[in-house]
PDB file of C-alpha atoms in Angstrom:
ATOM      1  CA  MET A   1      22.910 -13.081  18.929  1.00 74.00           C
ATOM      2  CA  PRO A   2      19.179 -12.294  19.274  1.00 84.00           C
ATOM      3  CA  ALA A   3      16.571 -15.005  18.859  1.00 86.00           C
ATOM      4  CA  VAL A   4      12.833 -15.037  18.335  1.00 88.00           C
ATOM      5  CA  ASP A   5      10.115 -17.619  18.870  1.00 87.00           C
ATOM      6  CA  ILE A   6       8.370 -18.973  15.777  1.00 89.00           C
ATOM      7  CA  LEU A   7       4.610 -19.143  16.249  1.00 88.00           C
ATOM      8  CA  ASP A   8       1.938 -21.057  14.407  1.00 82.00           C
ATOM      9  CA  SER A   9      -1.438 -19.661  13.358  1.00 76.00           C
ATOM     10  CA  LYS A  10      -2.872 -20.413  16.812  1.00 77.00           C
ATOM     11  CA  ASN A  11      -0.159 -18.464  18.658  1.00 79.00           C
ATOM     12  CA  ASN A  12       1.591 -21.624  19.841  1.00 82.00           C
ATOM     13  CA  LYS A  13       5.373 -21.850  19.875  1.00 86.00           C
ATOM     14  CA  ALA A  14       6.580 -23.915  16.933  1.00 80.00           C
ATOM     15  CA  GLY A  15      10.318 -23.382  17.205  1.00 86.00           C
ATOM     16  CA  LYS A  16      13.047 -20.812  17.630  1.00 89.00           C
ATOM     17  CA  LEU A  17      15.011 -18.794  15.089  1.00 88.00           C
ATOM     18  CA  GLU A  18      18.464 -17.336  15.623  1.00 89.00           C
ATOM     19  CA  LEU A  19      18.764 -13.855  14.168  1.00 90.00           C
ATOM     20  CA  ALA A  20      21.805 -12.068  12.813  1.00 90.00           C
ATOM     21  CA  ASP A  21      23.268  -9.263  14.925  1.00 90.00           C
ATOM     22  CA  GLU A  22      23.939  -7.236  11.765  1.00 92.00           C
ATOM     23  CA  VAL A  23      20.205  -7.082  10.995  1.00 92.00           C
ATOM     24  CA  PHE A  24      18.254  -7.450  14.237  1.00 93.00           C
ATOM     25  CA  GLY A  25      20.825  -6.524  16.872  1.00 91.00           C
ATOM     26  CA  VAL A  26      22.128  -3.114  15.843  1.00 93.00           C
ATOM     27  CA  LYS A  27      21.819   0.115  17.828  1.00 94.00           C
ATOM     28  CA  PRO A  28      19.041   2.152  16.174  1.00 94.00           C
ATOM     29  CA  ASN A  29      20.209   5.274  14.369  1.00 95.00           C
ATOM     30  CA  LYS A  30      17.246   7.652  14.681  1.00 95.00           C
ATOM     31  CA  GLY A  31      18.786  10.307  12.457  1.00 96.00           C
ATOM     32  CA  LEU A  32      19.382   7.845   9.654  1.00 96.00           C
ATOM     33  CA  VAL A  33      15.859   6.423   9.984  1.00 97.00           C
ATOM     34  CA  HIS A  34      14.418   9.930   9.698  1.00 97.00           C
ATOM     35  CA  GLU A  35      16.552  10.615   6.633  1.00 97.00           C
ATOM     36  CA  ALA A  36      15.368   7.394   4.963  1.00 97.00           C
ATOM     37  CA  LEU A  37      11.733   8.188   5.781  1.00 97.00           C
ATOM     38  CA  VAL A  38      11.988  11.705   4.318  1.00 97.00           C
ATOM     39  CA  ASN A  39      13.646  10.245   1.219  1.00 97.00           C
ATOM     40  CA  GLN A  40      10.848   7.702   0.720  1.00 97.00           C
ATOM     41  CA  LEU A  41       8.118  10.307   1.139  1.00 97.00           C
ATOM     42  CA  ALA A  42       9.893  12.694  -1.238  1.00 97.00           C
ATOM     43  CA  ASN A  43      10.246   9.978  -3.882  1.00 97.00           C
ATOM     44  CA  ALA A  44       6.523   9.280  -3.618  1.00 96.00           C
ATOM     45  CA  ARG A  45       5.562  12.870  -4.420  1.00 95.00           C
ATOM     46  CA  GLN A  46       4.127  13.383  -7.886  1.00 94.00           C
ATOM     47  CA  GLY A  47       5.356  16.924  -8.335  1.00 94.00           C
ATOM     48  CA  THR A  48       2.649  17.694 -10.911  1.00 96.00           C
ATOM     49  CA  ALA A  49       1.333  20.908  -9.317  1.00 95.00           C
ATOM     50  CA  GLY A  50       1.594  23.771 -11.791  1.00 95.00           C
ATOM     51  CA  THR A  51       0.503  27.392 -12.130  1.00 95.00           C
ATOM     52  CA  LYS A  52       0.695  29.851 -15.013  1.00 95.00           C
ATOM     53  CA  THR A  53       2.747  33.004 -14.875  1.00 94.00           C
ATOM     54  CA  ARG A  54       1.584  36.106 -16.751  1.00 92.00           C
ATOM     55  CA  HIS A  55       3.431  34.851 -19.819  1.00 91.00           C
ATOM     56  CA  PHE A  56       1.274  31.728 -20.094  1.00 93.00           C
ATOM     57  CA  VAL A  57      -2.203  33.103 -19.301  1.00 93.00           C
ATOM     58  CA  SER A  58      -4.262  33.498 -22.462  1.00 91.00           C
ATOM     59  CA  GLY A  59      -5.361  37.003 -23.502  1.00 88.00           C
ATOM     60  CA  GLY A  60      -4.031  40.311 -22.352  1.00 85.00           C
ATOM     61  CA  GLY A  61      -2.011  41.031 -25.450  1.00 86.00           C
ATOM     62  CA  ILE A  62      -3.376  44.526 -25.876  1.00 90.00           C
ATOM     63  CA  LYS A  63      -2.893  47.435 -23.526  1.00 93.00           C
ATOM     64  CA  PRO A  64      -6.222  47.895 -21.674  1.00 93.00           C
ATOM     65  CA  TRP A  65      -6.295  51.699 -22.123  1.00 94.00           C
ATOM     66  CA  ARG A  66      -3.955  54.486 -23.110  1.00 95.00           C
ATOM     67  CA  GLN A  67      -1.064  55.352 -20.852  1.00 95.00           C
ATOM     68  CA  LYS A  68      -2.160  58.839 -19.830  1.00 95.00           C
ATOM     69  CA  GLY A  69      -5.263  60.914 -19.518  1.00 94.00           C
ATOM     70  CA  THR A  70      -7.819  58.392 -18.220  1.00 94.00           C
ATOM     71  CA  GLY A  71      -7.311  59.012 -14.518  1.00 94.00           C
ATOM     72  CA  ARG A  72      -6.632  55.326 -13.964  1.00 94.00           C
ATOM     73  CA  ALA A  73      -3.458  53.453 -13.136  1.00 93.00           C
ATOM     74  CA  ARG A  74      -0.956  52.713 -15.890  1.00 93.00           C
ATOM     75  CA  SER A  75      -1.553  49.137 -17.070  1.00 93.00           C
ATOM     76  CA  GLY A  76       0.158  47.214 -19.809  1.00 92.00           C
ATOM     77  CA  SER A  77      -1.742  43.924 -19.669  1.00 92.00           C
ATOM     78  CA  SER A  78      -4.938  42.557 -18.192  1.00 92.00           C
ATOM     79  CA  ARG A  79      -3.006  39.395 -17.287  1.00 93.00           C
ATOM     80  CA  SER A  80      -0.860  41.159 -14.709  1.00 93.00           C
ATOM     81  CA  PRO A  81      -0.661  39.239 -11.385  1.00 94.00           C
ATOM     82  CA  ILE A  82      -2.522  42.056  -9.627  1.00 93.00           C
ATOM     83  CA  TRP A  83      -5.489  41.660 -11.952  1.00 93.00           C
ATOM     84  CA  ARG A  84      -8.311  39.152 -11.616  1.00 92.00           C
ATOM     85  CA  HIS A  85      -7.616  36.152 -13.859  1.00 91.00           C
ATOM     86  CA  GLY A  86      -4.038  37.283 -14.112  1.00 94.00           C
ATOM     87  CA  GLY A  87      -0.903  35.221 -13.781  1.00 95.00           C
ATOM     88  CA  VAL A  88       0.473  33.738 -10.560  1.00 96.00           C
ATOM     89  CA  VAL A  89       3.689  35.002  -9.014  1.00 95.00           C
ATOM     90  CA  PHE A  90       6.097  32.426  -7.546  1.00 95.00           C
ATOM     91  CA  GLY A  91       3.540  29.645  -7.886  1.00 95.00           C
ATOM     92  CA  PRO A  92       4.483  25.948  -8.054  1.00 95.00           C
ATOM     93  CA  HIS A  93       5.670  24.394 -11.297  1.00 95.00           C
ATOM     94  CA  PRO A  94       6.093  20.709 -12.206  1.00 96.00           C
ATOM     95  CA  ARG A  95       9.268  19.306 -10.688  1.00 96.00           C
ATOM     96  CA  ASP A  96      10.871  16.061  -9.596  1.00 96.00           C
ATOM     97  CA  TYR A  97      11.197  15.769  -5.817  1.00 96.00           C
ATOM     98  CA  SER A  98      12.966  12.411  -5.846  1.00 96.00           C
ATOM     99  CA  TYR A  99      16.586  11.931  -4.905  1.00 96.00           C
ATOM    100  CA  ALA A 100      18.826   8.971  -4.274  1.00 96.00           C
ATOM    101  CA  LEU A 101      19.902   7.768  -0.857  1.00 95.00           C
ATOM    102  CA  PRO A 102      23.113   5.723  -0.592  1.00 96.00           C
ATOM    103  CA  LYS A 103      22.358   1.998  -0.542  1.00 94.00           C
ATOM    104  CA  ARG A 104      24.364   1.523   2.617  1.00 95.00           C
ATOM    105  CA  ALA A 105      22.335   4.213   4.375  1.00 96.00           C
ATOM    106  CA  SER A 106      19.081   2.583   3.233  1.00 95.00           C
ATOM    107  CA  ARG A 107      20.187  -0.796   4.570  1.00 95.00           C
ATOM    108  CA  GLN A 108      21.266   0.674   7.901  1.00 96.00           C
ATOM    109  CA  ALA A 109      17.941   2.486   8.267  1.00 97.00           C
ATOM    110  CA  LEU A 110      16.045  -0.774   7.703  1.00 96.00           C
ATOM    111  CA  THR A 111      18.192  -2.694  10.182  1.00 96.00           C
ATOM    112  CA  SER A 112      17.715   0.105  12.739  1.00 96.00           C
ATOM    113  CA  VAL A 113      13.922  -0.131  12.486  1.00 96.00           C
ATOM    114  CA  LEU A 114      13.899  -3.938  12.501  1.00 95.00           C
ATOM    115  CA  SER A 115      16.150  -4.047  15.560  1.00 95.00           C
ATOM    116  CA  ALA A 116      13.998  -1.507  17.397  1.00 95.00           C
ATOM    117  CA  ARG A 117      10.758  -3.342  16.601  1.00 94.00           C
ATOM    118  CA  LEU A 118      12.258  -6.649  17.749  1.00 93.00           C
ATOM    119  CA  ALA A 119      13.501  -5.103  20.990  1.00 93.00           C
ATOM    120  CA  SER A 120      10.064  -3.613  21.701  1.00 91.00           C
ATOM    121  CA  GLY A 121       8.342  -6.956  21.099  1.00 90.00           C
ATOM    122  CA  ASN A 122       6.358  -5.763  18.094  1.00 92.00           C
ATOM    123  CA  LEU A 123       7.997  -8.123  15.603  1.00 93.00           C
ATOM    124  CA  ILE A 124       6.303 -11.506  15.408  1.00 93.00           C
ATOM    125  CA  VAL A 125       7.620 -14.405  13.344  1.00 93.00           C
ATOM    126  CA  VAL A 126       5.223 -17.115  12.211  1.00 92.00           C
ATOM    127  CA  ASP A 127       5.980 -20.360  10.476  1.00 89.00           C
ATOM    128  CA  LYS A 128       3.976 -19.450   7.371  1.00 86.00           C
ATOM    129  CA  ILE A 129       1.453 -16.898   6.164  1.00 88.00           C
ATOM    130  CA  ALA A 130      -0.893 -18.710   3.798  1.00 84.00           C
ATOM    131  CA  PHE A 131      -4.609 -19.055   3.281  1.00 86.00           C
ATOM    132  CA  SER A 132      -6.631 -21.655   1.385  1.00 84.00           C
ATOM    133  CA  GLY A 133      -8.145 -18.932  -0.795  1.00 86.00           C
ATOM    134  CA  PRO A 134      -8.948 -15.233  -0.962  1.00 90.00           C
ATOM    135  CA  LYS A 135     -11.044 -15.457   2.179  1.00 90.00           C
ATOM    136  CA  THR A 136     -11.148 -12.461   4.497  1.00 93.00           C
ATOM    137  CA  LYS A 137     -12.601 -14.641   7.245  1.00 93.00           C
ATOM    138  CA  GLU A 138      -9.415 -16.732   7.322  1.00 91.00           C
ATOM    139  CA  ALA A 139      -7.202 -13.640   7.460  1.00 91.00           C
ATOM    140  CA  ALA A 140      -9.278 -12.176  10.305  1.00 92.00           C
ATOM    141  CA  ALA A 141      -9.039 -15.443  12.219  1.00 91.00           C
ATOM    142  CA  PHE A 142      -5.272 -15.509  11.673  1.00 91.00           C
ATOM    143  CA  ILE A 143      -4.870 -11.995  13.087  1.00 91.00           C
ATOM    144  CA  ALA A 144      -7.193 -12.744  15.996  1.00 90.00           C
ATOM    145  CA  GLY A 145      -5.319 -15.963  16.753  1.00 89.00           C
ATOM    146  CA  LEU A 146      -2.122 -13.991  17.312  1.00 90.00           C
ATOM    147  CA  ASN A 147      -3.908 -11.710  19.814  1.00 88.00           C
ATOM    148  CA  LEU A 148      -2.906  -8.584  17.914  1.00 86.00           C
ATOM    149  CA  THR A 149      -4.447  -5.185  18.492  1.00 86.00           C
ATOM    150  CA  GLY A 150      -3.850  -2.133  16.350  1.00 90.00           C
ATOM    151  CA  THR A 151      -2.520  -1.884  12.826  1.00 95.00           C
ATOM    152  CA  THR A 152      -0.679  -4.906  11.445  1.00 95.00           C
ATOM    153  CA  LEU A 153       1.843  -5.340   8.647  1.00 96.00           C
ATOM    154  CA  LEU A 154       2.046  -8.818   7.106  1.00 94.00           C
ATOM    155  CA  ILE A 155       5.351  -9.599   5.361  1.00 93.00           C
ATOM    156  CA  SER A 156       5.237 -12.706   3.194  1.00 88.00           C
ATOM    157  CA  THR A 157       7.498 -14.469   0.739  1.00 84.00           C
ATOM    158  CA  GLY A 158       6.613 -15.353  -2.803  1.00 69.00           C
ATOM    159  CA  GLU A 159       3.745 -14.089  -4.908  1.00 69.00           C
ATOM    160  CA  ASP A 160       0.853 -15.375  -2.827  1.00 74.00           C
ATOM    161  CA  ARG A 161      -2.136 -13.447  -4.178  1.00 85.00           C
ATOM    162  CA  ASN A 162      -4.511 -15.208  -1.796  1.00 87.00           C
ATOM    163  CA  THR A 163      -2.834 -13.516   1.172  1.00 88.00           C
ATOM    164  CA  TYR A 164      -3.208 -10.084  -0.389  1.00 89.00           C
ATOM    165  CA  LEU A 165      -6.846 -10.630  -1.409  1.00 91.00           C
ATOM    166  CA  ALA A 166      -7.785 -12.152   1.941  1.00 90.00           C
ATOM    167  CA  ALA A 167      -6.378  -9.303   4.035  1.00 90.00           C
ATOM    168  CA  ARG A 168      -6.988  -6.228   1.897  1.00 89.00           C
ATOM    169  CA  ASN A 169     -10.507  -5.675   3.285  1.00 90.00           C
ATOM    170  CA  LEU A 170      -9.346  -5.785   6.906  1.00 92.00           C
ATOM    171  CA  ALA A 171      -9.057  -2.329   8.435  1.00 93.00           C
ATOM    172  CA  GLY A 172      -5.530  -1.522   9.568  1.00 93.00           C
ATOM    173  CA  VAL A 173      -3.943  -4.564   7.892  1.00 94.00           C
ATOM    174  CA  THR A 174      -1.387  -4.217   5.084  1.00 94.00           C
ATOM    175  CA  VAL A 175       0.273  -7.026   3.126  1.00 93.00           C
ATOM    176  CA  ILE A 176       3.630  -6.573   1.411  1.00 93.00           C
ATOM    177  CA  ARG A 177       6.181  -8.925  -0.072  1.00 92.00           C
ATOM    178  CA  VAL A 178       9.562  -9.080   1.595  1.00 91.00           C
ATOM    179  CA  GLU A 179      11.158  -7.563  -1.528  1.00 91.00           C
ATOM    180  CA  ASN A 180       9.090  -4.398  -0.980  1.00 92.00           C
ATOM    181  CA  ILE A 181       9.892  -3.857   2.688  1.00 94.00           C
ATOM    182  CA  ASN A 182      10.397  -0.194   3.535  1.00 95.00           C
ATOM    183  CA  VAL A 183      10.920   2.139   6.471  1.00 97.00           C
ATOM    184  CA  PHE A 184       7.543   3.869   6.147  1.00 97.00           C
ATOM    185  CA  ASP A 185       5.455   0.686   6.481  1.00 96.00           C
ATOM    186  CA  LEU A 186       7.629  -0.627   9.314  1.00 96.00           C
ATOM    187  CA  LEU A 187       7.112   2.570  11.302  1.00 96.00           C
ATOM    188  CA  LYS A 188       3.449   3.051  10.416  1.00 96.00           C
ATOM    189  CA  HIS A 189       2.097  -0.223  11.804  1.00 96.00           C
ATOM    190  CA  ALA A 190       1.903  -1.195  15.450  1.00 94.00           C
ATOM    191  CA  ASN A 191       2.566  -4.893  14.782  1.00 94.00           C
ATOM    192  CA  ILE A 192       4.831  -6.560  12.233  1.00 96.00           C
ATOM    193  CA  VAL A 193       4.133 -10.193  11.358  1.00 95.00           C
ATOM    194  CA  ALA A 194       6.633 -11.933   9.088  1.00 93.00           C
ATOM    195  CA  ASP A 195       6.874 -15.564   8.090  1.00 91.00           C
ATOM    196  CA  ARG A 196      10.061 -17.511   8.604  1.00 91.00           C
ATOM    197  CA  GLY A 197      11.067 -17.356   4.951  1.00 90.00           C
ATOM    198  CA  ALA A 198      10.762 -13.565   4.919  1.00 91.00           C
ATOM    199  CA  VAL A 199      12.995 -13.182   7.967  1.00 93.00           C
ATOM    200  CA  GLU A 200      15.626 -15.490   6.499  1.00 92.00           C
ATOM    201  CA  LYS A 201      15.585 -13.576   3.230  1.00 91.00           C
ATOM    202  CA  LEU A 202      15.941 -10.253   5.070  1.00 92.00           C
ATOM    203  CA  GLN A 203      19.000 -11.564   6.882  1.00 91.00           C
ATOM    204  CA  GLU A 204      20.470 -12.756   3.612  1.00 90.00           C
ATOM    205  CA  VAL A 205      19.985  -9.403   1.883  1.00 90.00           C
ATOM    206  CA  LEU A 206      20.724  -6.943   4.687  1.00 90.00           C
ATOM    207  CA  LYS A 207      23.806  -8.595   6.199  1.00 80.00           C
TER     208      LYS A 207
END
């Protein structure tokens, strides 16, 4: 059973937390992680790109000139795709890119990433992530106190708006609630900082 040290805001050891093998001790499945990442990115696509075919371009209802005798090519409409301002052939149309991934696959992808980040030493557990107010200076001091370099993902429990407001102006720092944890954010950031309550809730949900 893996374990992790619990740190305080000054990077001092404040305890130890036993972690579940089913969540933080699994063998990473790279193929499944890739599938979950592609699914998340596809679900985030708007799919609003649209072009008009020759049937939807205004004008062009009359034949530009008579069929024969002008010495020019035979044309039936000025909205033909080969004409300027004509329709578009095989252009994109509004569509829904989203699709569902089995819940079990989603859970296994998350546990794979969490286990890999723990094994690489990039998962840090703190006793609590909380600030006295929406003060960026406090959030910067908290990050600096943990001796973190690179992008950082803060995972907190509860609806603590002060944490979000305090850290949103810090470059490379993202704050999410534990309910919104996802593969993309876990892979995107170099460091993952979660409070003890978030880790316990993850183990409860993902077991």
